Coordinates of C-alpha atoms and ligand atoms in Angstrom, one line a residue:
M1 CA -3.1 28.7 41.9
K2 CA -3.0 26.6 38.7
I3 CA 0.2 24.8 37.8
L4 CA 1.3 22.9 34.7
V5 CA 4.0 20.3 35.3
A6 CA 5.8 19.0 32.1
G7 CA 7.2 15.6 32.8
G8 CA 5.2 15.4 36.0
A9 CA 4.6 11.7 35.7
G10 CA 8.3 11.0 36.3
Y11 CA 10.3 10.1 39.4
I12 CA 10.4 13.6 41.0
G13 CA 6.9 14.6 39.8
S14 CA 5.3 11.5 41.3
V15 CA 6.4 12.6 44.8
L16 CA 6.0 16.4 44.2
I17 CA 2.5 16.4 42.7
P18 CA 0.6 14.8 45.7
K19 CA 2.2 17.4 47.9
L20 CA 1.1 20.2 45.6
L21 CA -2.5 18.9 45.7
E22 CA -2.4 18.7 49.5
R23 CA -1.5 22.4 49.5
G24 CA -4.6 23.2 47.5
Y25 CA -3.0 23.8 44.1
E26 CA -4.8 22.8 40.9
V27 CA -2.3 20.7 38.9
D28 CA -2.2 19.5 35.3
V29 CA 0.5 17.2 33.9
I30 CA 1.8 17.1 30.4
D31 CA 3.8 13.9 29.8
L32 CA 4.5 11.2 27.3
F33 CA 4.2 8.6 30.2
W34 CA 7.3 6.7 29.2
F35 CA 7.4 5.1 32.6
G36 CA 3.6 4.8 33.2
N37 CA 1.3 6.9 35.3
N38 CA 1.4 6.7 39.1
L39 CA -0.3 10.1 39.7
P40 CA -3.3 10.7 41.9
G41 CA -6.7 10.8 40.1
K42 CA -7.2 14.5 40.9
V43 CA -4.5 15.6 38.4
G44 CA -5.4 16.8 34.9
I45 CA -3.7 14.7 32.3
I46 CA -2.4 15.9 28.9
N47 CA -0.8 13.0 27.1
K48 CA 1.3 14.9 24.6
D49 CA 4.8 15.8 23.6
I50 CA 5.9 19.3 24.9
F51 CA 6.6 20.2 21.3
H52 CA 3.0 19.7 20.4
L53 CA 1.8 22.3 22.9
E54 CA 0.8 25.8 21.7
E55 CA 0.5 29.1 23.4
N56 CA -3.3 28.6 23.9
D57 CA -2.7 25.3 25.7
V58 CA -0.7 27.1 28.4
K59 CA -3.1 30.0 28.9
G60 CA -4.6 30.2 32.4
Y61 CA -1.7 28.7 34.3
D62 CA 0.1 30.7 37.0
Q63 CA 3.3 28.7 36.9
V64 CA 4.9 26.1 34.7
I65 CA 7.4 23.5 35.9
F66 CA 9.8 21.7 33.6
L67 CA 10.6 18.1 34.8
A68 CA 10.8 16.5 31.4
G69 CA 13.6 15.5 28.9
L70 CA 16.2 12.8 29.1
S71 CA 17.2 12.6 32.7
N72 CA 20.5 10.8 32.9
D73 CA 23.9 10.2 31.2
P74 CA 23.1 6.8 29.6
M75 CA 20.0 8.1 27.8
A76 CA 21.9 11.2 26.6
E77 CA 24.8 9.1 25.4
Y78 CA 22.6 6.5 23.7
S79 CA 21.1 9.3 21.5
P80 CA 23.0 12.5 21.8
A81 CA 20.9 14.0 18.9
E82 CA 17.6 13.4 20.7
N83 CA 19.2 14.5 24.0
F84 CA 20.2 18.0 22.6
V85 CA 16.6 18.5 21.3
S86 CA 14.9 17.2 24.4
N87 CA 17.1 18.9 27.0
G88 CA 18.3 21.9 25.1
S89 CA 15.3 22.9 23.1
A90 CA 12.1 21.7 24.9
P91 CA 12.7 23.9 28.0
P92 CA 13.1 27.2 26.1
Y93 CA 10.2 26.3 23.8
L94 CA 7.9 25.7 26.8
A95 CA 9.1 28.8 28.6
Y96 CA 8.6 30.9 25.4
I97 CA 5.0 29.9 24.9
A98 CA 4.3 30.1 28.7
K99 CA 5.7 33.7 28.8
K100 CA 3.6 34.7 25.7
A101 CA 0.5 33.2 27.3
G102 CA 1.0 35.3 30.5
V103 CA 2.3 32.6 32.9
R104 CA 4.1 34.4 35.8
R105 CA 6.8 31.9 36.7
F106 CA 8.8 29.1 35.1
I107 CA 10.7 26.6 37.2
Y108 CA 13.4 24.5 35.5
A109 CA 14.8 21.2 36.7
G110 CA 18.5 21.5 36.0
S111 CA 21.4 19.5 37.3
C112 CA 24.7 19.8 39.1
S113 CA 26.0 17.8 36.2
V114 CA 26.7 21.1 34.5
Y115 CA 29.8 21.5 36.8
G116 CA 31.7 18.6 35.1
Y117 CA 34.9 17.5 36.7
T118 CA 36.1 19.9 39.5
V119 CA 38.9 19.4 41.9
N120 CA 38.3 19.6 45.6
E121 CA 36.4 22.9 45.7
L122 CA 32.9 23.7 47.0
Y123 CA 31.0 25.1 44.0
D124 CA 28.5 27.9 44.2
E125 CA 26.3 29.2 41.4
T126 CA 29.0 31.7 40.2
C127 CA 31.6 29.0 39.6
P128 CA 32.4 27.9 36.1
A129 CA 30.0 25.3 34.6
V130 CA 32.1 23.3 32.2
S131 CA 31.1 19.8 31.3
S132 CA 32.2 17.8 28.3
Y133 CA 29.5 15.1 28.0
P134 CA 26.0 15.4 26.3
Y135 CA 23.8 15.4 29.4
G136 CA 25.7 18.1 31.2
I137 CA 26.1 20.3 28.1
S138 CA 22.4 20.0 27.3
K139 CA 21.2 20.7 30.8
L140 CA 23.3 23.9 30.7
Q141 CA 21.8 24.8 27.3
G142 CA 18.3 24.4 28.7
E143 CA 19.1 26.5 31.8
T144 CA 20.8 29.3 29.9
A145 CA 18.0 29.6 27.4
V146 CA 15.2 29.7 29.9
L147 CA 17.0 32.2 32.1
Q148 CA 17.3 34.5 29.1
M149 CA 13.5 35.0 29.2
M150 CA 13.2 36.3 32.8
D151 CA 12.0 39.8 33.4
K152 CA 9.8 41.6 35.9
N153 CA 6.7 39.9 34.7
F154 CA 8.2 36.4 34.2
S155 CA 10.2 34.8 37.0
V156 CA 12.6 32.0 36.0
I157 CA 14.0 29.8 38.7
A158 CA 16.6 27.2 37.6
F159 CA 17.6 24.5 39.9
R160 CA 20.9 22.6 39.7
Q161 CA 19.9 19.4 41.5
G162 CA 22.2 16.8 43.0
T163 CA 21.5 13.1 42.3
V164 CA 18.1 12.5 43.6
S165 CA 17.5 9.3 45.6
G166 CA 14.8 7.7 47.7
Y167 CA 11.4 6.1 47.1
S168 CA 8.9 7.4 44.5
P169 CA 5.7 5.7 43.3
R170 CA 7.4 6.0 39.9
M171 CA 10.5 4.3 41.1
R172 CA 14.0 4.6 39.6
L173 CA 16.8 2.1 40.5
D174 CA 19.4 3.8 38.3
L175 CA 20.3 6.6 40.8
V176 CA 23.3 6.2 43.1
V177 CA 21.8 5.4 46.5
N178 CA 18.9 3.5 45.0
T179 CA 21.2 1.4 42.8
M180 CA 23.5 0.5 45.7
F181 CA 20.5 -0.4 47.8
K182 CA 19.1 -2.6 45.1
F183 CA 22.4 -4.5 44.5
A184 CA 22.8 -5.0 48.3
L185 CA 19.4 -6.8 48.3
T186 CA 19.8 -8.7 45.0
D187 CA 23.5 -9.5 44.8
G188 CA 24.5 -9.2 48.5
A189 CA 27.2 -6.8 47.3
I190 CA 27.7 -3.1 46.7
T191 CA 30.0 -1.9 44.0
V192 CA 31.7 1.4 44.5
N193 CA 33.2 2.4 41.1
N194 CA 35.4 5.2 42.5
P195 CA 35.3 6.0 46.3
A196 CA 37.1 9.3 45.8
I197 CA 34.4 10.9 43.6
W198 CA 32.2 13.6 45.1
R199 CA 28.5 13.8 44.5
P200 CA 25.8 16.1 46.0
V201 CA 22.9 13.8 46.9
L202 CA 19.3 15.1 47.0
A203 CA 16.7 13.2 49.0
I204 CA 13.5 13.0 46.9
Q205 CA 11.5 14.5 49.8
D206 CA 13.9 17.5 50.0
A207 CA 13.6 17.8 46.2
A208 CA 9.8 18.2 46.5
T209 CA 10.3 20.8 49.3
A210 CA 12.7 22.8 47.0
Y211 CA 10.0 23.0 44.3
I212 CA 7.4 24.1 46.9
R213 CA 9.7 26.8 48.2
A214 CA 10.3 28.0 44.6
I215 CA 6.6 28.0 43.7
E216 CA 5.8 29.9 46.9
S217 CA 8.7 32.4 46.8
N218 CA 8.2 36.1 46.1
E219 CA 7.5 36.6 42.4
E220 CA 10.5 39.0 42.1
I221 CA 12.8 36.1 42.8
S222 CA 14.6 34.5 39.8
G223 CA 18.0 32.9 39.2
I224 CA 20.1 29.7 39.5
F225 CA 20.0 27.6 42.7
N226 CA 22.1 24.6 43.7
I227 CA 19.8 22.1 45.5
A228 CA 21.2 19.2 47.5
S229 CA 20.7 17.5 50.9
G230 CA 24.4 17.0 51.3
N231 CA 27.8 16.3 49.6
Y232 CA 29.3 12.8 49.9
T233 CA 32.0 10.8 48.3
V234 CA 30.8 7.7 46.5
G235 CA 32.9 5.7 49.0
E236 CA 31.0 7.2 51.9
I237 CA 27.6 6.5 50.2
G238 CA 28.7 2.8 49.8
D239 CA 29.6 2.6 53.5
L240 CA 26.3 4.2 54.5
V241 CA 24.2 1.7 52.4
H242 CA 26.4 -1.1 53.7
S243 CA 25.7 -0.2 57.4
G244 CA 22.0 0.7 56.6
V245 CA 21.1 -2.7 55.3
K246 CA 22.9 -4.3 58.3
K247 CA 21.1 -2.0 60.7
Y248 CA 17.5 -2.3 59.3
L249 CA 17.5 -5.7 57.5
D250 CA 20.2 -7.5 59.4
K251 CA 21.9 -8.3 56.2
D252 CA 25.7 -8.6 55.7
V253 CA 26.8 -7.4 52.2
K254 CA 30.1 -7.2 50.5
L255 CA 31.7 -4.0 49.4
N256 CA 33.6 -4.1 46.1
I257 CA 35.8 -1.0 45.8
K258 CA 37.0 -0.2 42.3
H259 CA 39.0 2.8 41.0
I260 CA 37.4 3.6 37.7
Q261 CA 38.0 7.1 36.2
D262 CA 34.8 9.2 36.3
Y263 CA 34.1 12.4 34.3
R264 CA 31.9 13.9 37.0
N265 CA 33.2 15.1 40.3
Y266 CA 31.7 18.0 42.2
K267 CA 30.4 19.2 45.6
V268 CA 28.1 22.2 45.8
S269 CA 27.1 25.0 48.2
I270 CA 23.4 25.4 48.8
E271 CA 23.8 28.7 50.8
K272 CA 22.0 30.7 48.1
A273 CA 18.9 28.4 48.2
K274 CA 18.9 28.6 52.0
K275 CA 19.1 32.4 52.1
V276 CA 16.8 33.3 49.2
L277 CA 14.3 30.4 49.1
S278 CA 14.4 29.3 52.7
F279 CA 15.3 25.8 51.5
H280 CA 16.6 23.8 54.5
P281 CA 17.0 20.1 53.6
K282 CA 15.8 17.7 56.3
H283 CA 17.3 14.4 54.9
D284 CA 20.6 12.7 54.3
V285 CA 21.8 9.4 52.9
E286 CA 20.8 7.6 56.1
T287 CA 17.2 8.7 56.0
I288 CA 17.1 7.9 52.3
I289 CA 18.0 4.3 53.2
E290 CA 15.3 4.3 55.9
D291 CA 12.8 5.5 53.2
L292 CA 14.0 2.7 50.8
V293 CA 13.7 0.1 53.5
E294 CA 10.2 1.2 54.5
N295 CA 9.0 1.1 50.9
R296 CA 11.0 -1.9 49.6
E297 CA 7.9 -4.1 49.2
K298 CA 6.6 -1.7 46.5
F299 CA 9.6 -2.3 44.1
Q300 CA 10.4 -5.9 44.7
D301 CA 10.2 -6.7 41.0
F302 CA 13.8 -5.5 40.7
N303 CA 14.2 -6.5 37.0
N304 CA 11.2 -4.5 35.8
P305 CA 12.7 -2.3 33.0
V306 CA 10.5 0.6 34.0
Y307 CA 12.9 1.2 37.0
Y308 CA 15.9 1.8 34.6
N309 CA 15.4 4.8 32.2
I310 CA 17.9 3.5 29.7
Q311 CA 16.0 0.2 29.2
V312 CA 12.7 1.9 28.4
F313 CA 14.4 4.6 26.3
K314 CA 16.2 2.1 24.1
K315 CA 12.8 0.7 23.1
I316 CA 11.2 4.1 22.3
S317 CA 14.1 6.2 21.1
K318 CA 13.9 7.7 17.6
K319 CA 17.6 6.9 17.1
Ligands
NAD401 N1 16.5 12.3 39.1 C1 17.7 13.0 39.3 O1 18.6 12.5 40.0 C2 17.9 14.3 38.6 C3 19.0 15.1 39.0 C4 19.2 16.3 38.4 C5 18.3 16.8 37.5 N2 17.2 16.1 37.2 C6 16.3 16.6 36.2 O2 15.0 16.6 36.8 C7 14.0 16.3 35.8 C8 13.1 15.2 36.3 O3 13.9 14.0 36.6 P1 13.2 12.6 36.9 O4 14.2 11.7 37.5 O5 11.8 12.8 37.5 O6 12.9 12.1 35.4 P2 12.1 10.9 34.8 O7 13.0 10.3 33.7 O8 11.6 10.0 35.9 O9 10.8 11.6 34.2 C9 10.8 12.4 33.0 C10 9.4 12.4 32.5 O10 9.4 13.3 31.4 C11 8.5 12.8 30.4 N3 9.0 13.4 29.1 C12 10.2 13.3 28.6 N4 10.2 14.0 27.4 C13 9.0 14.6 27.2 C14 8.4 15.4 26.2 N5 9.1 15.8 25.2 N6 7.1 15.7 26.4 C15 6.4 15.3 27.4 N7 6.9 14.5 28.4 C16 8.2 14.1 28.3 C17 8.7 11.3 30.5 O11 7.6 10.6 30.0 C18 8.9 11.1 32.0 O12 7.6 10.8 32.6 C19 14.7 16.0 34.5 O13 14.7 17.2 33.7 C20 16.1 15.7 34.9 O14 17.1 16.0 33.9 C21 17.0 14.8 37.7

């Protein structure tokens, strides 16, 4: 099978793609390489903007995966105009040319951010998706538009992923568990902005498994799937990072608990992904911390701007 991964040089793609190669798939990546290239040599590289692809460029692929766009709130808020183009329009443009070129399946990296601020309810895919901030709105735009194209010859699988964390060869230190781990090591303190807020957390290894399950699922399957390893309050994540660095690194760190209002609060059910895709997460926040501890030598240059999407984006943004 031949797969094209748009945005495959990013944080998730850099863990997923070696696994796809191991399974014998032929993989090409189209990417602007904002954060460098940490992919294995066996991957075909297309250094281009998605908007510069044409129908002919996507001929011959069996599946296309979208992992591109602006991937967090600070980037989206820094340049809302660029955000709505990148996250709202690039996915349907790519799905549109892929479908015309005869690609059989499109997999979209969406986000649980679409749920916005919910109050103490476990959300499944039928619950209202109502967010009021640019990232959440644009991820829903992308999702809605790509799903519109599904039919019996073109499967569309849209993930709503929790906050991904853990080690990737293209590392990010701006994701909740990774950020707390970094501050525990650099400042000897973890700041919890609001301990009551709920977040689904997705271990990066489980994220890669979810894409593999989607790629390998029956072609008749399409739809929206919540994908997470588990639901946690941010307060609990802080406690787990605190006890993890004590357990593995014998380091005592301080916990600063604040009560800052947040506009995102949600916990999600992954029953549909379990039932339909056979997605069974194997990780949790504790194993994410183990993963970070094991790989910590590889991202010791904590101030490298490449680990913080907003720092790179401010330099390259068209704003
Ligand atoms: N990381 C998370 O916690 C998380 C959670 C939910 C959803 N998602 C979604 O998953 C996807 C991947 O996330 P990530 O953390 O790997 O992102 P990332 O920021 O690490 O990587 C994104 C990649 O896309 C490329 N890119 C962006 N716009 C492009 C364009 N127009 N043409 C070609 N390449 C382009 C960038 O160069 C980069 O390599 C994103 O769509 C994000 O919104 C991520």
